[in-house]
PDB file of C-alpha atoms in Angstrom:
ATOM      1  CA  MET A 703       6.306  14.438  11.876  1.00 69.00           C
ATOM      2  CA  VAL A 704       7.626  10.841  11.748  1.00 79.00           C
ATOM      3  CA  ASN A 705       8.554   8.896  14.880  1.00 73.00           C
ATOM      4  CA  ASN A 706      12.105   7.525  14.857  1.00 81.00           C
ATOM      5  CA  ASP A 707      11.032   4.617  17.102  1.00 89.00           C
ATOM      6  CA  PHE A 708       8.455   3.440  14.558  1.00 93.00           C
ATOM      7  CA  GLN A 709       8.327  -0.302  13.927  1.00 95.00           C
ATOM      8  CA  LEU A 710       6.257  -2.008  11.277  1.00 97.00           C
ATOM      9  CA  HIS A 711       3.702  -4.482  12.604  1.00 97.00           C
ATOM     10  CA  PRO A 712       5.162  -8.026  12.316  1.00 97.00           C
ATOM     11  CA  GLN A 713       2.320  -9.248  10.089  1.00 97.00           C
ATOM     12  CA  LEU A 714       2.908  -6.458   7.568  1.00 98.00           C
ATOM     13  CA  ALA A 715       6.654  -7.111   7.685  1.00 98.00           C
ATOM     14  CA  LYS A 716       6.021 -10.808   7.006  1.00 98.00           C
ATOM     15  CA  ASP A 717       3.521 -10.321   4.156  1.00 97.00           C
ATOM     16  CA  CYS A 718       5.040  -7.367   2.301  1.00 98.00           C
ATOM     17  CA  PHE A 719       8.091  -5.930   0.585  1.00 98.00           C
ATOM     18  CA  GLU A 720       9.212  -2.366   1.299  1.00 98.00           C
ATOM     19  CA  VAL A 721       8.867  -0.005  -1.652  1.00 98.00           C
ATOM     20  CA  CYS A 722      10.064   3.245  -0.056  1.00 97.00           C
ATOM     21  CA  ASN A 723       9.603   5.784   2.711  1.00 96.00           C
ATOM     22  CA  LEU A 724       7.676   8.958   1.923  1.00 96.00           C
ATOM     23  CA  PRO A 725       7.738  11.965   4.265  1.00 96.00           C
ATOM     24  CA  LEU A 726       5.052  10.417   6.516  1.00 97.00           C
ATOM     25  CA  SER A 727       4.390   6.916   5.255  1.00 97.00           C
ATOM     26  CA  LYS A 728       6.157   3.673   4.537  1.00 98.00           C
ATOM     27  CA  ILE A 729       4.898   2.156   1.271  1.00 98.00           C
ATOM     28  CA  LEU A 730       4.729  -1.629   0.977  1.00 98.00           C
ATOM     29  CA  LEU A 731       3.914  -4.134  -1.760  1.00 98.00           C
ATOM     30  CA  LEU A 732       1.830  -7.087  -0.583  1.00 98.00           C
ATOM     31  CA  ASN A 733       3.342 -10.363  -1.757  1.00 98.00           C
ATOM     32  CA  ASP A 734       0.346 -11.471  -3.852  1.00 97.00           C
ATOM     33  CA  SER A 735       0.842 -11.271  -7.606  1.00 97.00           C
ATOM     34  CA  GLN A 736      -2.891 -11.668  -8.299  1.00 96.00           C
ATOM     35  CA  PHE A 737      -3.453  -7.991  -7.481  1.00 95.00           C
ATOM     36  CA  PRO A 738      -1.158  -4.938  -7.564  1.00 97.00           C
ATOM     37  CA  TRP A 739      -1.696  -4.289  -3.841  1.00 98.00           C
ATOM     38  CA  PHE A 740       0.139  -1.562  -1.977  1.00 98.00           C
ATOM     39  CA  ILE A 741      -0.093  -0.631   1.677  1.00 98.00           C
ATOM     40  CA  GLN A 742       0.564   2.825   3.104  1.00 98.00           C
ATOM     41  CA  VAL A 743       1.628   2.882   6.761  1.00 98.00           C
ATOM     42  CA  PRO A 744       2.127   6.198   8.600  1.00 98.00           C
ATOM     43  CA  ARG A 745       5.416   5.937  10.496  1.00 97.00           C
ATOM     44  CA  LEU A 746       3.874   6.933  13.825  1.00 96.00           C
ATOM     45  CA  LEU A 747       3.738   5.017  17.103  1.00 94.00           C
ATOM     46  CA  GLY A 748       0.526   3.679  18.574  1.00 93.00           C
ATOM     47  CA  VAL A 749      -1.855   4.942  15.910  1.00 96.00           C
ATOM     48  CA  SER A 750      -4.720   2.732  14.803  1.00 96.00           C
ATOM     49  CA  GLU A 751      -7.254   5.223  13.418  1.00 97.00           C
ATOM     50  CA  ILE A 752      -6.978   8.114  10.967  1.00 97.00           C
ATOM     51  CA  ILE A 753      -8.820  10.353  13.427  1.00 97.00           C
ATOM     52  CA  GLU A 754      -5.888   9.978  15.849  1.00 97.00           C
ATOM     53  CA  LEU A 755      -3.661  11.961  13.461  1.00 97.00           C
ATOM     54  CA  ASN A 756      -3.404  15.709  13.890  1.00 97.00           C
ATOM     55  CA  ASP A 757      -4.550  17.976  11.046  1.00 98.00           C
ATOM     56  CA  ALA A 758      -1.101  18.263   9.457  1.00 97.00           C
ATOM     57  CA  GLN A 759      -0.566  14.495   9.604  1.00 97.00           C
ATOM     58  CA  GLN A 760      -4.005  13.840   8.097  1.00 98.00           C
ATOM     59  CA  SER A 761      -3.310  16.258   5.263  1.00 98.00           C
ATOM     60  CA  GLN A 762       0.041  14.612   4.559  1.00 97.00           C
ATOM     61  CA  LEU A 763      -1.510  11.128   4.757  1.00 98.00           C
ATOM     62  CA  TRP A 764      -4.192  12.001   2.189  1.00 98.00           C
ATOM     63  CA  TYR A 765      -1.684  13.748  -0.064  1.00 97.00           C
ATOM     64  CA  GLU A 766       0.589  10.705  -0.059  1.00 97.00           C
ATOM     65  CA  SER A 767      -2.434   8.439  -0.637  1.00 98.00           C
ATOM     66  CA  LYS A 768      -3.398  10.574  -3.642  1.00 98.00           C
ATOM     67  CA  ILE A 769       0.107  10.351  -5.125  1.00 97.00           C
ATOM     68  CA  LEU A 770       0.271   6.595  -4.467  1.00 98.00           C
ATOM     69  CA  SER A 771      -3.164   6.131  -6.065  1.00 98.00           C
ATOM     70  CA  GLU A 772      -2.177   8.173  -9.120  1.00 97.00           C
ATOM     71  CA  THR A 773       1.046   6.182  -9.464  1.00 97.00           C
ATOM     72  CA  ILE A 774      -0.768   2.852  -9.224  1.00 98.00           C
ATOM     73  CA  SER A 775      -3.350   4.021 -11.761  1.00 98.00           C
ATOM     74  CA  HIS A 776      -0.643   5.143 -14.173  1.00 96.00           C
ATOM     75  CA  GLN A 777       1.569   2.044 -13.751  1.00 96.00           C
ATOM     76  CA  PHE A 778      -1.150  -0.632 -13.736  1.00 98.00           C
ATOM     77  CA  GLN A 779      -4.156   0.893 -15.567  1.00 98.00           C
ATOM     78  CA  PRO A 780      -6.786  -0.773 -13.333  1.00 98.00           C
ATOM     79  CA  ASP A 781     -10.517  -0.811 -14.000  1.00 98.00           C
ATOM     80  CA  LYS A 782     -11.032   0.275 -10.380  1.00 98.00           C
ATOM     81  CA  LEU A 783      -8.769   1.315  -7.523  1.00 98.00           C
ATOM     82  CA  ASN A 784      -9.890   0.126  -4.076  1.00 97.00           C
ATOM     83  CA  VAL A 785      -8.611   2.221  -1.154  1.00 98.00           C
ATOM     84  CA  ALA A 786      -9.469   1.165   2.388  1.00 96.00           C
ATOM     85  CA  ALA A 787      -8.306   1.404   5.985  1.00 96.00           C
ATOM     86  CA  LEU A 788      -9.659  -1.636   7.815  1.00 91.00           C
ATOM     87  CA  GLY A 789      -7.334  -2.771  10.598  1.00 89.00           C
ATOM     88  CA  ASN A 790      -9.446  -5.682  11.774  1.00 89.00           C
ATOM     89  CA  MET A 791      -6.473  -8.083  11.688  1.00 90.00           C
ATOM     90  CA  VAL A 792      -3.547  -5.644  12.031  1.00 96.00           C
ATOM     91  CA  PRO A 793      -4.221  -2.812  14.501  1.00 95.00           C
ATOM     92  CA  GLN A 794      -1.429  -0.534  13.195  1.00 97.00           C
ATOM     93  CA  LEU A 795      -2.935   2.155  10.975  1.00 98.00           C
ATOM     94  CA  HIS A 796      -2.464   1.201   7.328  1.00 98.00           C
ATOM     95  CA  ILE A 797      -4.297   1.945   4.108  1.00 98.00           C
ATOM     96  CA  HIS A 798      -4.709  -0.602   1.338  1.00 98.00           C
ATOM     97  CA  HIS A 799      -4.467   0.590  -2.292  1.00 98.00           C
ATOM     98  CA  ILE A 800      -5.498  -2.274  -4.565  1.00 98.00           C
ATOM     99  CA  ALA A 801      -5.630  -2.188  -8.367  1.00 98.00           C
ATOM    100  CA  ARG A 802      -8.648  -4.201  -9.501  1.00 98.00           C
ATOM    101  CA  TYR A 803      -9.555  -5.518 -12.904  1.00 98.00           C
ATOM    102  CA  LYS A 804     -12.813  -6.886 -14.245  1.00 97.00           C
ATOM    103  CA  SER A 805     -10.705  -9.885 -15.283  1.00 96.00           C
ATOM    104  CA  ASP A 806      -9.182 -10.527 -11.823  1.00 94.00           C
ATOM    105  CA  PRO A 807     -10.020 -13.860 -10.155  1.00 93.00           C
ATOM    106  CA  VAL A 808     -12.558 -12.479  -7.640  1.00 96.00           C
ATOM    107  CA  TRP A 809     -14.075  -9.465  -9.442  1.00 96.00           C
ATOM    108  CA  PRO A 810     -16.311  -7.795  -8.293  1.00 96.00           C
ATOM    109  CA  LYS A 811     -16.008  -9.231  -4.769  1.00 95.00           C
ATOM    110  CA  PRO A 812     -13.565  -7.899  -2.156  1.00 93.00           C
ATOM    111  CA  VAL A 813     -10.104  -9.474  -2.276  1.00 94.00           C
ATOM    112  CA  TRP A 814      -9.834 -10.374   1.422  1.00 89.00           C
ATOM    113  CA  GLY A 815      -9.811 -14.031   2.369  1.00 87.00           C
ATOM    114  CA  ILE A 816     -11.070 -15.400  -0.940  1.00 89.00           C
ATOM    115  CA  LEU A 817      -7.933 -16.875  -2.546  1.00 94.00           C
ATOM    116  CA  PRO A 818      -4.553 -17.898  -1.162  1.00 95.00           C
ATOM    117  CA  ALA A 819      -1.783 -15.497  -2.124  1.00 95.00           C
ATOM    118  CA  LYS A 820       0.321 -16.224  -5.201  1.00 96.00           C
ATOM    119  CA  ARG A 821       3.833 -15.031  -4.396  1.00 98.00           C
ATOM    120  CA  TYR A 822       5.702 -12.792  -6.808  1.00 98.00           C
ATOM    121  CA  THR A 823       8.653 -14.147  -8.709  1.00 98.00           C
ATOM    122  CA  GLN A 824      11.826 -12.317  -7.759  1.00 98.00           C
ATOM    123  CA  GLU A 825      12.009 -10.753 -11.241  1.00 98.00           C
ATOM    124  CA  ALA A 826       8.419  -9.475 -11.188  1.00 98.00           C
ATOM    125  CA  ARG A 827       8.770  -8.196  -7.622  1.00 98.00           C
ATOM    126  CA  ASP A 828      12.041  -6.376  -8.326  1.00 98.00           C
ATOM    127  CA  LYS A 829      10.584  -4.712 -11.431  1.00 97.00           C
ATOM    128  CA  ILE A 830       7.516  -3.404  -9.559  1.00 98.00           C
ATOM    129  CA  LEU A 831       9.555  -2.260  -6.563  1.00 98.00           C
ATOM    130  CA  LEU A 832      12.014  -0.341  -8.725  1.00 97.00           C
ATOM    131  CA  GLU A 833       9.385   1.337 -10.895  1.00 97.00           C
ATOM    132  CA  MET A 834       7.167   2.320  -7.978  1.00 97.00           C
ATOM    133  CA  LYS A 835      10.061   3.535  -5.821  1.00 96.00           C
ATOM    134  CA  GLN A 836      11.478   5.719  -8.594  1.00 96.00           C
ATOM    135  CA  THR A 837       8.107   7.229  -9.456  1.00 96.00           C
ATOM    136  CA  LEU A 838       7.041   7.880  -5.864  1.00 95.00           C
ATOM    137  CA  GLU A 839      10.370   9.354  -4.839  1.00 90.00           C
ATOM    138  CA  GLU A 840      10.362  11.676  -7.873  1.00 90.00           C
ATOM    139  CA  LYS A 841       6.936  12.966  -6.849  1.00 89.00           C
ATOM    140  CA  LEU A 842       7.332  13.180  -3.067  1.00 80.00           C
ATOM    141  CA  CYS A 843      10.925  13.101  -1.871  1.00 65.00           C
TER     142      CYS A 843
END
């Protein structure tokens, strides 16, 4: 199902930390501590739209998205979970999973392009990465 020649788009590699690999997707944490923001990237070459996936890949993508969403909801207790596949800036297919709070700095507006990112401290980043990796791998790997 996964392509061994897969490479993460350079912009995602620059902006994110790797959480783990699921059967189909690579899970990333965006380096912006203002929002628990995870990105799901199917490890397939040359795919920019969900409709380009075959039926089995689409089913696996949505299953992994469901598990990621449940994990984010459990770990972060957001008021709302935003899930979106945009790709206007990065053509590689990826799905954003963003925990939102009524108290966050841009609520209820979208998070894109409003505020500059606030980088995670190493301690905060490591804690999130470990907790998310353990939980996701227990559920899917």
